[in-house]
Amino acid sequence: MPEMNGQTDQVLKVQLKSQILAASWELAEIAAGGTVPIEVTTLYVAEGSDIQITVKDLEGKTIDTVKGKVYSNLYRAPFTASKPNKTGGMYYEAELSPHGLKAVSPRLKVGPPVKISGLKFLDEKGAEMKSFDQADRIELTGKIEGPPEGTPCTFALYLDEGKPEPTFIRSAQGKIEGGKASYIWKFTPPSWEPRHLIKRDIARDGEEYSPMRYLFELGCLGVRALSAPLEYVSWVEVDFGPIQGKAKLQMPDGSEKTMDIPADGILKVASPGAGRILLLDILT
């Protein structure tokens, strides 16, 4: 912090010197075609100041130029290594011309292309899952071609409830073994499932019921792939006690189902979809 001296009860005008504190990559290595975040941190730089990022190969040849603005003394943006680069690496120069500032990032290794495919949810027997209601463990897996064995990778799990953006659930680290990466997810039924919007709640707005679907992203060296969604169809048991007859139920998606109440009074409803089930009537 610069030292500032002035006269008591008088306005002290201070001009602070702008600085670039750091210019960095958020990864240590990426594959050709991969994406890596660029981050430039500054000090005493005005909101919306222009910044230019010039990405160069290891021979100093310009690969690409990116322009942006600094907010809250930070510029952060993804950069995709989509253009040819035979030097095996790159760096960038960050420049704020109006402030007379320039900084150079460290070198980033750029390796051969990576291909990610075959993303699947597997059950305990290794079979691919298309939906589920109960599960103690679910394996998230995908094939990764290109990097050597032991290369680190990342998993990011999301929940899609029909909103504009899926909800992030968790992330996990993995590594390539036998040409693939895997992560064991110990599933816990979501505590907010009963509050998941059902057809009756949203019908007046003309909206459609949305199931709860899980999906995951597998990333390696800046290359990412997204799985197909896995639908959570839930399950429920209703205890009618000594009541006998038929129960008329409305499923979360608005469909209706009439079921016989068993002799023990416990009615089991399989795969009704996520959300509340409404009891419409009991037919005796």
mmCIF file of C-alpha atoms in Angstrom:
data_model
loop_
_atom_site.group_PDB
_atom_site.id
_atom_site.type_symbol
_atom_site.label_atom_id
_atom_site.label_comp_id
_atom_site.label_asym_id
_atom_site.label_seq_id
_atom_site.Cartn_x
_atom_site.Cartn_y
_atom_site.Cartn_z
ATOM 1 C CA MET A 1 0.000 0.000 0.000
ATOM 2 C CA PRO A 2 1.544 3.362 -1.000
ATOM 3 C CA GLU A 3 2.220 5.915 1.726
ATOM 4 C CA MET A 4 -0.009 9.023 1.559
ATOM 5 C CA ASN A 5 0.539 12.199 3.580
ATOM 6 C CA GLY A 6 -1.626 15.306 3.706
ATOM 7 C CA GLN A 7 -2.935 18.157 5.811
ATOM 8 C CA THR A 8 -5.773 17.501 8.244
ATOM 9 C CA ASP A 9 -9.159 19.004 7.142
ATOM 10 C CA GLN A 10 -7.935 19.452 3.587
ATOM 11 C CA VAL A 11 -8.687 17.424 0.469
ATOM 12 C CA LEU A 12 -5.776 15.195 -0.471
ATOM 13 C CA LYS A 13 -5.593 14.277 -4.146
ATOM 14 C CA VAL A 14 -3.799 10.991 -4.746
ATOM 15 C CA GLN A 15 -2.882 9.433 -8.074
ATOM 16 C CA LEU A 16 -2.343 5.682 -7.766
ATOM 17 C CA LYS A 17 -0.067 3.869 -10.159
ATOM 18 C CA SER A 18 -1.743 1.054 -12.092
ATOM 19 C CA GLN A 19 -0.050 -2.344 -12.122
ATOM 20 C CA ILE A 20 -0.374 -5.811 -13.602
ATOM 21 C CA LEU A 21 0.152 -8.169 -10.691
ATOM 22 C CA ALA A 22 0.065 -11.465 -12.576
ATOM 23 C CA ALA A 23 -0.589 -12.977 -15.991
ATOM 24 C CA SER A 24 -1.227 -16.693 -15.785
ATOM 25 C CA TRP A 25 -2.804 -19.797 -17.319
ATOM 26 C CA GLU A 26 -5.215 -21.843 -15.210
ATOM 27 C CA LEU A 27 -3.720 -25.131 -16.440
ATOM 28 C CA ALA A 28 -0.139 -26.345 -16.670
ATOM 29 C CA GLU A 29 -0.668 -28.224 -19.933
ATOM 30 C CA ILE A 30 -3.366 -28.599 -22.604
ATOM 31 C CA ALA A 31 -3.921 -30.608 -25.758
ATOM 32 C CA ALA A 32 -4.191 -29.109 -29.216
ATOM 33 C CA GLY A 33 -7.801 -28.013 -29.545
ATOM 34 C CA GLY A 34 -8.189 -27.747 -25.787
ATOM 35 C CA THR A 35 -9.446 -24.730 -23.853
ATOM 36 C CA VAL A 36 -7.594 -23.028 -21.026
ATOM 37 C CA PRO A 37 -8.646 -20.001 -18.929
ATOM 38 C CA ILE A 38 -6.447 -16.905 -19.160
ATOM 39 C CA GLU A 39 -6.286 -14.806 -15.995
ATOM 40 C CA VAL A 40 -4.752 -11.348 -15.587
ATOM 41 C CA THR A 41 -4.919 -9.645 -12.181
ATOM 42 C CA THR A 42 -4.303 -5.912 -11.888
ATOM 43 C CA LEU A 43 -4.137 -3.157 -9.284
ATOM 44 C CA TYR A 44 -5.632 0.358 -9.469
ATOM 45 C CA VAL A 45 -7.066 -0.221 -12.951
ATOM 46 C CA ALA A 46 -10.365 1.484 -13.765
ATOM 47 C CA GLU A 47 -13.526 -0.549 -14.387
ATOM 48 C CA GLY A 48 -13.956 -1.452 -18.043
ATOM 49 C CA SER A 49 -10.357 -0.723 -19.023
ATOM 50 C CA ASP A 50 -9.371 -2.254 -22.368
ATOM 51 C CA ILE A 51 -6.950 -5.164 -22.363
ATOM 52 C CA GLN A 52 -5.341 -7.005 -25.267
ATOM 53 C CA ILE A 53 -4.035 -10.558 -25.086
ATOM 54 C CA THR A 54 -1.533 -11.584 -27.786
ATOM 55 C CA VAL A 55 -0.949 -15.343 -27.787
ATOM 56 C CA LYS A 56 2.367 -16.465 -29.302
ATOM 57 C CA ASP A 57 4.081 -19.772 -29.980
ATOM 58 C CA LEU A 58 7.473 -20.605 -28.489
ATOM 59 C CA GLU A 59 9.225 -18.982 -31.455
ATOM 60 C CA GLY A 60 7.441 -15.680 -30.817
ATOM 61 C CA LYS A 61 5.038 -15.960 -33.754
ATOM 62 C CA THR A 62 1.570 -14.568 -33.053
ATOM 63 C CA ILE A 63 -1.095 -17.282 -32.915
ATOM 64 C CA ASP A 64 -4.105 -15.178 -31.982
ATOM 65 C CA THR A 65 -5.164 -11.849 -30.487
ATOM 66 C CA VAL A 66 -7.991 -11.440 -27.973
ATOM 67 C CA LYS A 67 -9.455 -8.173 -26.701
ATOM 68 C CA GLY A 68 -11.488 -7.664 -23.544
ATOM 69 C CA LYS A 69 -12.075 -5.459 -20.529
ATOM 70 C CA VAL A 70 -10.914 -5.475 -16.932
ATOM 71 C CA TYR A 71 -13.497 -5.504 -14.131
ATOM 72 C CA SER A 72 -12.732 -5.545 -10.401
ATOM 73 C CA ASN A 73 -9.023 -5.649 -11.308
ATOM 74 C CA LEU A 74 -9.466 -8.976 -13.058
ATOM 75 C CA TYR A 75 -9.620 -10.193 -16.631
ATOM 76 C CA ARG A 76 -10.523 -13.858 -17.099
ATOM 77 C CA ALA A 77 -11.521 -15.561 -20.334
ATOM 78 C CA PRO A 78 -11.229 -19.008 -21.951
ATOM 79 C CA PHE A 79 -8.797 -19.469 -24.822
ATOM 80 C CA THR A 80 -9.019 -22.405 -27.235
ATOM 81 C CA ALA A 81 -5.815 -23.601 -28.893
ATOM 82 C CA SER A 82 -7.536 -24.192 -32.229
ATOM 83 C CA LYS A 83 -4.844 -22.820 -34.556
ATOM 84 C CA PRO A 84 -1.732 -24.712 -35.753
ATOM 85 C CA ASN A 85 1.263 -24.628 -33.442
ATOM 86 C CA LYS A 86 4.266 -26.827 -34.187
ATOM 87 C CA THR A 87 6.441 -25.480 -31.352
ATOM 88 C CA GLY A 88 4.814 -27.531 -28.585
ATOM 89 C CA GLY A 89 3.842 -24.585 -26.434
ATOM 90 C CA MET A 90 2.677 -20.991 -26.180
ATOM 91 C CA TYR A 91 2.632 -17.909 -23.987
ATOM 92 C CA TYR A 92 0.804 -14.592 -24.085
ATOM 93 C CA GLU A 93 1.477 -10.906 -23.639
ATOM 94 C CA ALA A 94 -1.141 -8.936 -21.712
ATOM 95 C CA GLU A 95 -1.208 -5.230 -22.560
ATOM 96 C CA LEU A 96 -3.172 -2.276 -21.166
ATOM 97 C CA SER A 97 -2.069 0.419 -23.611
ATOM 98 C CA PRO A 98 -3.768 3.442 -21.947
ATOM 99 C CA HIS A 99 -1.952 2.571 -18.733
ATOM 100 C CA GLY A 100 1.367 1.793 -20.405
ATOM 101 C CA LEU A 101 1.376 -1.694 -18.886
ATOM 102 C CA LYS A 102 2.508 -5.020 -20.302
ATOM 103 C CA ALA A 103 3.138 -8.452 -18.760
ATOM 104 C CA VAL A 104 4.147 -11.849 -20.100
ATOM 105 C CA SER A 105 2.654 -15.138 -18.977
ATOM 106 C CA PRO A 106 4.591 -18.345 -18.268
ATOM 107 C CA ARG A 107 4.967 -20.873 -21.071
ATOM 108 C CA LEU A 108 2.170 -23.405 -21.465
ATOM 109 C CA LYS A 109 2.827 -26.846 -22.908
ATOM 110 C CA VAL A 110 0.572 -27.787 -25.838
ATOM 111 C CA GLY A 111 0.457 -31.523 -26.581
ATOM 112 C CA PRO A 112 -1.156 -33.709 -29.260
ATOM 113 C CA PRO A 113 -4.955 -33.732 -29.670
ATOM 114 C CA VAL A 114 -7.142 -35.597 -27.184
ATOM 115 C CA LYS A 115 -10.352 -37.470 -28.061
ATOM 116 C CA ILE A 116 -12.995 -38.145 -25.395
ATOM 117 C CA SER A 117 -15.889 -40.475 -26.248
ATOM 118 C CA GLY A 118 -18.208 -43.161 -24.912
ATOM 119 C CA LEU A 119 -19.402 -41.304 -21.819
ATOM 120 C CA LYS A 120 -21.738 -43.602 -19.870
ATOM 121 C CA PHE A 121 -23.444 -44.181 -16.534
ATOM 122 C CA LEU A 122 -22.915 -47.821 -15.480
ATOM 123 C CA ASP A 123 -24.718 -49.834 -12.798
ATOM 124 C CA GLU A 124 -23.095 -52.207 -10.301
ATOM 125 C CA LYS A 125 -22.939 -54.969 -12.933
ATOM 126 C CA GLY A 126 -21.265 -52.732 -15.518
ATOM 127 C CA ALA A 127 -24.382 -52.325 -17.683
ATOM 128 C CA GLU A 128 -25.224 -48.936 -19.164
ATOM 129 C CA MET A 129 -28.058 -47.111 -17.383
ATOM 130 C CA LYS A 130 -30.779 -45.110 -19.152
ATOM 131 C CA SER A 131 -32.754 -44.258 -16.000
ATOM 132 C CA PHE A 132 -32.779 -45.231 -12.332
ATOM 133 C CA ASP A 133 -34.847 -45.018 -9.178
ATOM 134 C CA GLN A 134 -32.478 -46.446 -6.573
ATOM 135 C CA ALA A 135 -28.749 -47.056 -6.747
ATOM 136 C CA ASP A 136 -26.010 -47.452 -4.161
ATOM 137 C CA ARG A 137 -23.250 -46.740 -6.641
ATOM 138 C CA ILE A 138 -23.123 -45.440 -10.186
ATOM 139 C CA GLU A 139 -19.959 -45.475 -12.291
ATOM 140 C CA LEU A 140 -19.244 -42.476 -14.493
ATOM 141 C CA THR A 141 -16.889 -43.507 -17.260
ATOM 142 C CA GLY A 142 -15.506 -42.429 -20.628
ATOM 143 C CA LYS A 143 -12.809 -43.313 -23.156
ATOM 144 C CA ILE A 144 -9.834 -40.965 -23.568
ATOM 145 C CA GLU A 145 -7.484 -41.349 -26.539
ATOM 146 C CA GLY A 146 -4.166 -39.555 -26.897
ATOM 147 C CA PRO A 147 -2.620 -38.895 -23.472
ATOM 148 C CA PRO A 148 -0.427 -41.488 -21.732
ATOM 149 C CA GLU A 149 -1.583 -43.687 -18.864
ATOM 150 C CA GLY A 150 -1.904 -41.858 -15.555
ATOM 151 C CA THR A 151 -2.744 -38.466 -17.082
ATOM 152 C CA PRO A 152 -5.071 -36.565 -14.690
ATOM 153 C CA CYS A 153 -8.672 -35.858 -15.683
ATOM 154 C CA THR A 154 -11.700 -34.269 -14.047
ATOM 155 C CA PHE A 155 -15.358 -35.165 -13.617
ATOM 156 C CA ALA A 156 -18.113 -32.601 -13.044
ATOM 157 C CA LEU A 157 -21.614 -33.851 -12.170
ATOM 158 C CA TYR A 158 -24.739 -31.758 -12.861
ATOM 159 C CA LEU A 159 -28.481 -31.972 -12.245
ATOM 160 C CA ASP A 160 -30.844 -30.774 -14.969
ATOM 161 C CA GLU A 161 -34.323 -29.817 -13.703
ATOM 162 C CA GLY A 162 -35.406 -27.999 -16.847
ATOM 163 C CA LYS A 163 -33.918 -24.670 -15.787
ATOM 164 C CA PRO A 164 -31.833 -22.510 -18.165
ATOM 165 C CA GLU A 165 -28.638 -23.903 -16.630
ATOM 166 C CA PRO A 166 -28.060 -27.246 -14.877
ATOM 167 C CA THR A 167 -27.120 -27.242 -11.190
ATOM 168 C CA PHE A 168 -23.542 -28.205 -10.323
ATOM 169 C CA ILE A 169 -23.506 -31.125 -7.875
ATOM 170 C CA ARG A 170 -19.881 -32.119 -7.371
ATOM 171 C CA SER A 171 -16.492 -32.546 -9.016
ATOM 172 C CA ALA A 172 -13.922 -35.305 -8.732
ATOM 173 C CA GLN A 173 -10.417 -36.070 -9.897
ATOM 174 C CA GLY A 174 -9.446 -39.151 -11.864
ATOM 175 C CA LYS A 175 -6.731 -40.460 -14.137
ATOM 176 C CA ILE A 176 -6.467 -42.455 -17.330
ATOM 177 C CA GLU A 177 -6.225 -46.188 -16.765
ATOM 178 C CA GLY A 178 -6.504 -48.607 -19.664
ATOM 179 C CA GLY A 179 -7.539 -45.860 -22.060
ATOM 180 C CA LYS A 180 -10.474 -44.691 -19.950
ATOM 181 C CA ALA A 181 -11.317 -42.730 -16.823
ATOM 182 C CA SER A 182 -13.881 -43.658 -14.169
ATOM 183 C CA TYR A 183 -15.434 -42.242 -11.028
ATOM 184 C CA ILE A 184 -17.723 -44.068 -8.576
ATOM 185 C CA TRP A 185 -20.660 -41.892 -7.537
ATOM 186 C CA LYS A 186 -22.356 -42.984 -4.302
ATOM 187 C CA PHE A 187 -25.872 -41.789 -5.009
ATOM 188 C CA THR A 188 -28.046 -40.196 -2.331
ATOM 189 C CA PRO A 189 -31.663 -39.359 -3.248
ATOM 190 C CA PRO A 190 -31.965 -35.557 -3.408
ATOM 191 C CA SER A 191 -33.629 -34.102 -0.309
ATOM 192 C CA TRP A 192 -35.403 -31.502 -2.463
ATOM 193 C CA GLU A 193 -37.151 -34.094 -4.684
ATOM 194 C CA PRO A 194 -40.593 -33.667 -2.980
ATOM 195 C CA ARG A 195 -40.374 -29.946 -3.815
ATOM 196 C CA HIS A 196 -39.588 -30.597 -7.481
ATOM 197 C CA LEU A 197 -42.299 -28.788 -9.480
ATOM 198 C CA ILE A 198 -45.062 -31.100 -10.660
ATOM 199 C CA LYS A 199 -47.536 -30.640 -13.500
ATOM 200 C CA ARG A 200 -50.296 -29.244 -11.273
ATOM 201 C CA ASP A 201 -47.997 -26.532 -9.933
ATOM 202 C CA ILE A 202 -47.036 -25.197 -13.349
ATOM 203 C CA ALA A 203 -50.050 -26.011 -15.550
ATOM 204 C CA ARG A 204 -51.543 -22.553 -15.103
ATOM 205 C CA ASP A 205 -48.394 -21.033 -16.614
ATOM 206 C CA GLY A 206 -48.543 -23.329 -19.640
ATOM 207 C CA GLU A 207 -45.265 -25.031 -18.709
ATOM 208 C CA GLU A 208 -44.448 -28.709 -19.078
ATOM 209 C CA TYR A 209 -43.325 -31.050 -16.338
ATOM 210 C CA SER A 210 -39.564 -31.586 -16.398
ATOM 211 C CA PRO A 211 -37.955 -34.774 -15.090
ATOM 212 C CA MET A 212 -34.800 -34.723 -12.990
ATOM 213 C CA ARG A 213 -31.854 -35.754 -15.127
ATOM 214 C CA TYR A 214 -28.192 -36.126 -14.240
ATOM 215 C CA LEU A 215 -25.310 -35.579 -16.652
ATOM 216 C CA PHE A 216 -21.559 -35.310 -16.309
ATOM 217 C CA GLU A 217 -18.657 -33.637 -18.041
ATOM 218 C CA LEU A 218 -15.318 -35.391 -18.462
ATOM 219 C CA GLY A 219 -12.290 -33.193 -19.056
ATOM 220 C CA CYS A 220 -8.645 -33.899 -19.879
ATOM 221 C CA LEU A 221 -5.924 -31.404 -20.858
ATOM 222 C CA GLY A 222 -8.461 -28.705 -21.670
ATOM 223 C CA VAL A 223 -10.675 -30.976 -23.805
ATOM 224 C CA ARG A 224 -14.188 -31.656 -22.478
ATOM 225 C CA ALA A 225 -17.136 -33.851 -23.410
ATOM 226 C CA LEU A 226 -20.660 -34.011 -21.992
ATOM 227 C CA SER A 227 -22.612 -37.208 -21.371
ATOM 228 C CA ALA A 228 -26.171 -37.964 -22.392
ATOM 229 C CA PRO A 229 -28.612 -37.359 -19.496
ATOM 230 C CA LEU A 230 -29.587 -40.089 -17.039
ATOM 231 C CA GLU A 231 -33.159 -39.690 -15.802
ATOM 232 C CA TYR A 232 -33.993 -40.116 -12.128
ATOM 233 C CA VAL A 233 -37.482 -41.663 -12.018
ATOM 234 C CA SER A 234 -37.817 -41.957 -8.222
ATOM 235 C CA TRP A 235 -40.037 -44.423 -6.313
ATOM 236 C CA VAL A 236 -42.528 -44.167 -3.483
ATOM 237 C CA GLU A 237 -44.405 -46.241 -0.904
ATOM 238 C CA VAL A 238 -47.773 -45.140 0.510
ATOM 239 C CA ASP A 239 -49.124 -46.764 3.700
ATOM 240 C CA PHE A 240 -52.945 -46.855 3.604
ATOM 241 C CA GLY A 241 -53.185 -48.856 6.829
ATOM 242 C CA PRO A 242 -56.459 -50.836 7.041
ATOM 243 C CA ILE A 243 -58.005 -49.061 4.022
ATOM 244 C CA GLN A 244 -58.789 -51.429 1.157
ATOM 245 C CA GLY A 245 -59.835 -50.801 -2.426
ATOM 246 C CA LYS A 246 -58.213 -48.857 -5.239
ATOM 247 C CA ALA A 247 -56.185 -45.659 -5.022
ATOM 248 C CA LYS A 248 -56.524 -43.090 -7.783
ATOM 249 C CA LEU A 249 -53.234 -41.193 -8.015
ATOM 250 C CA GLN A 250 -51.906 -38.321 -10.056
ATOM 251 C CA MET A 251 -48.261 -38.691 -11.068
ATOM 252 C CA PRO A 252 -45.867 -35.713 -11.048
ATOM 253 C CA ASP A 253 -46.173 -35.360 -14.842
ATOM 254 C CA GLY A 254 -49.967 -34.984 -14.561
ATOM 255 C CA SER A 255 -50.893 -38.503 -15.698
ATOM 256 C CA GLU A 256 -53.289 -40.529 -13.572
ATOM 257 C CA LYS A 257 -52.987 -44.100 -12.360
ATOM 258 C CA THR A 258 -55.433 -46.328 -10.452
ATOM 259 C CA MET A 259 -53.826 -49.079 -8.373
ATOM 260 C CA ASP A 260 -55.062 -51.814 -6.042
ATOM 261 C CA ILE A 261 -54.158 -51.287 -2.406
ATOM 262 C CA PRO A 262 -52.384 -54.488 -1.197
ATOM 263 C CA ALA A 263 -53.608 -56.483 1.767
ATOM 264 C CA ASP A 264 -50.843 -55.078 3.983
ATOM 265 C CA GLY A 265 -51.910 -51.540 3.030
ATOM 266 C CA ILE A 266 -48.502 -50.561 1.588
ATOM 267 C CA LEU A 267 -48.806 -49.426 -2.009
ATOM 268 C CA LYS A 268 -45.527 -49.326 -3.923
ATOM 269 C CA VAL A 269 -45.372 -47.027 -6.932
ATOM 270 C CA ALA A 270 -42.452 -47.710 -9.277
ATOM 271 C CA SER A 271 -40.882 -45.031 -11.487
ATOM 272 C CA PRO A 272 -43.435 -42.260 -11.000
ATOM 273 C CA GLY A 273 -41.024 -39.463 -11.893
ATOM 274 C CA ALA A 274 -39.533 -36.974 -9.458
ATOM 275 C CA GLY A 275 -41.841 -34.886 -7.284
ATOM 276 C CA ARG A 276 -45.012 -35.302 -5.214
ATOM 277 C CA ILE A 277 -47.722 -37.868 -5.995
ATOM 278 C CA LEU A 278 -51.278 -36.646 -5.346
ATOM 279 C CA LEU A 279 -54.030 -38.894 -3.970
ATOM 280 C CA LEU A 280 -57.173 -38.028 -5.962
ATOM 281 C CA ASP A 281 -59.606 -40.613 -4.604
ATOM 282 C CA ILE A 282 -60.021 -44.022 -2.943
ATOM 283 C CA LEU A 283 -62.410 -46.348 -4.756
ATOM 284 C CA THR A 284 -63.967 -49.118 -2.692
#
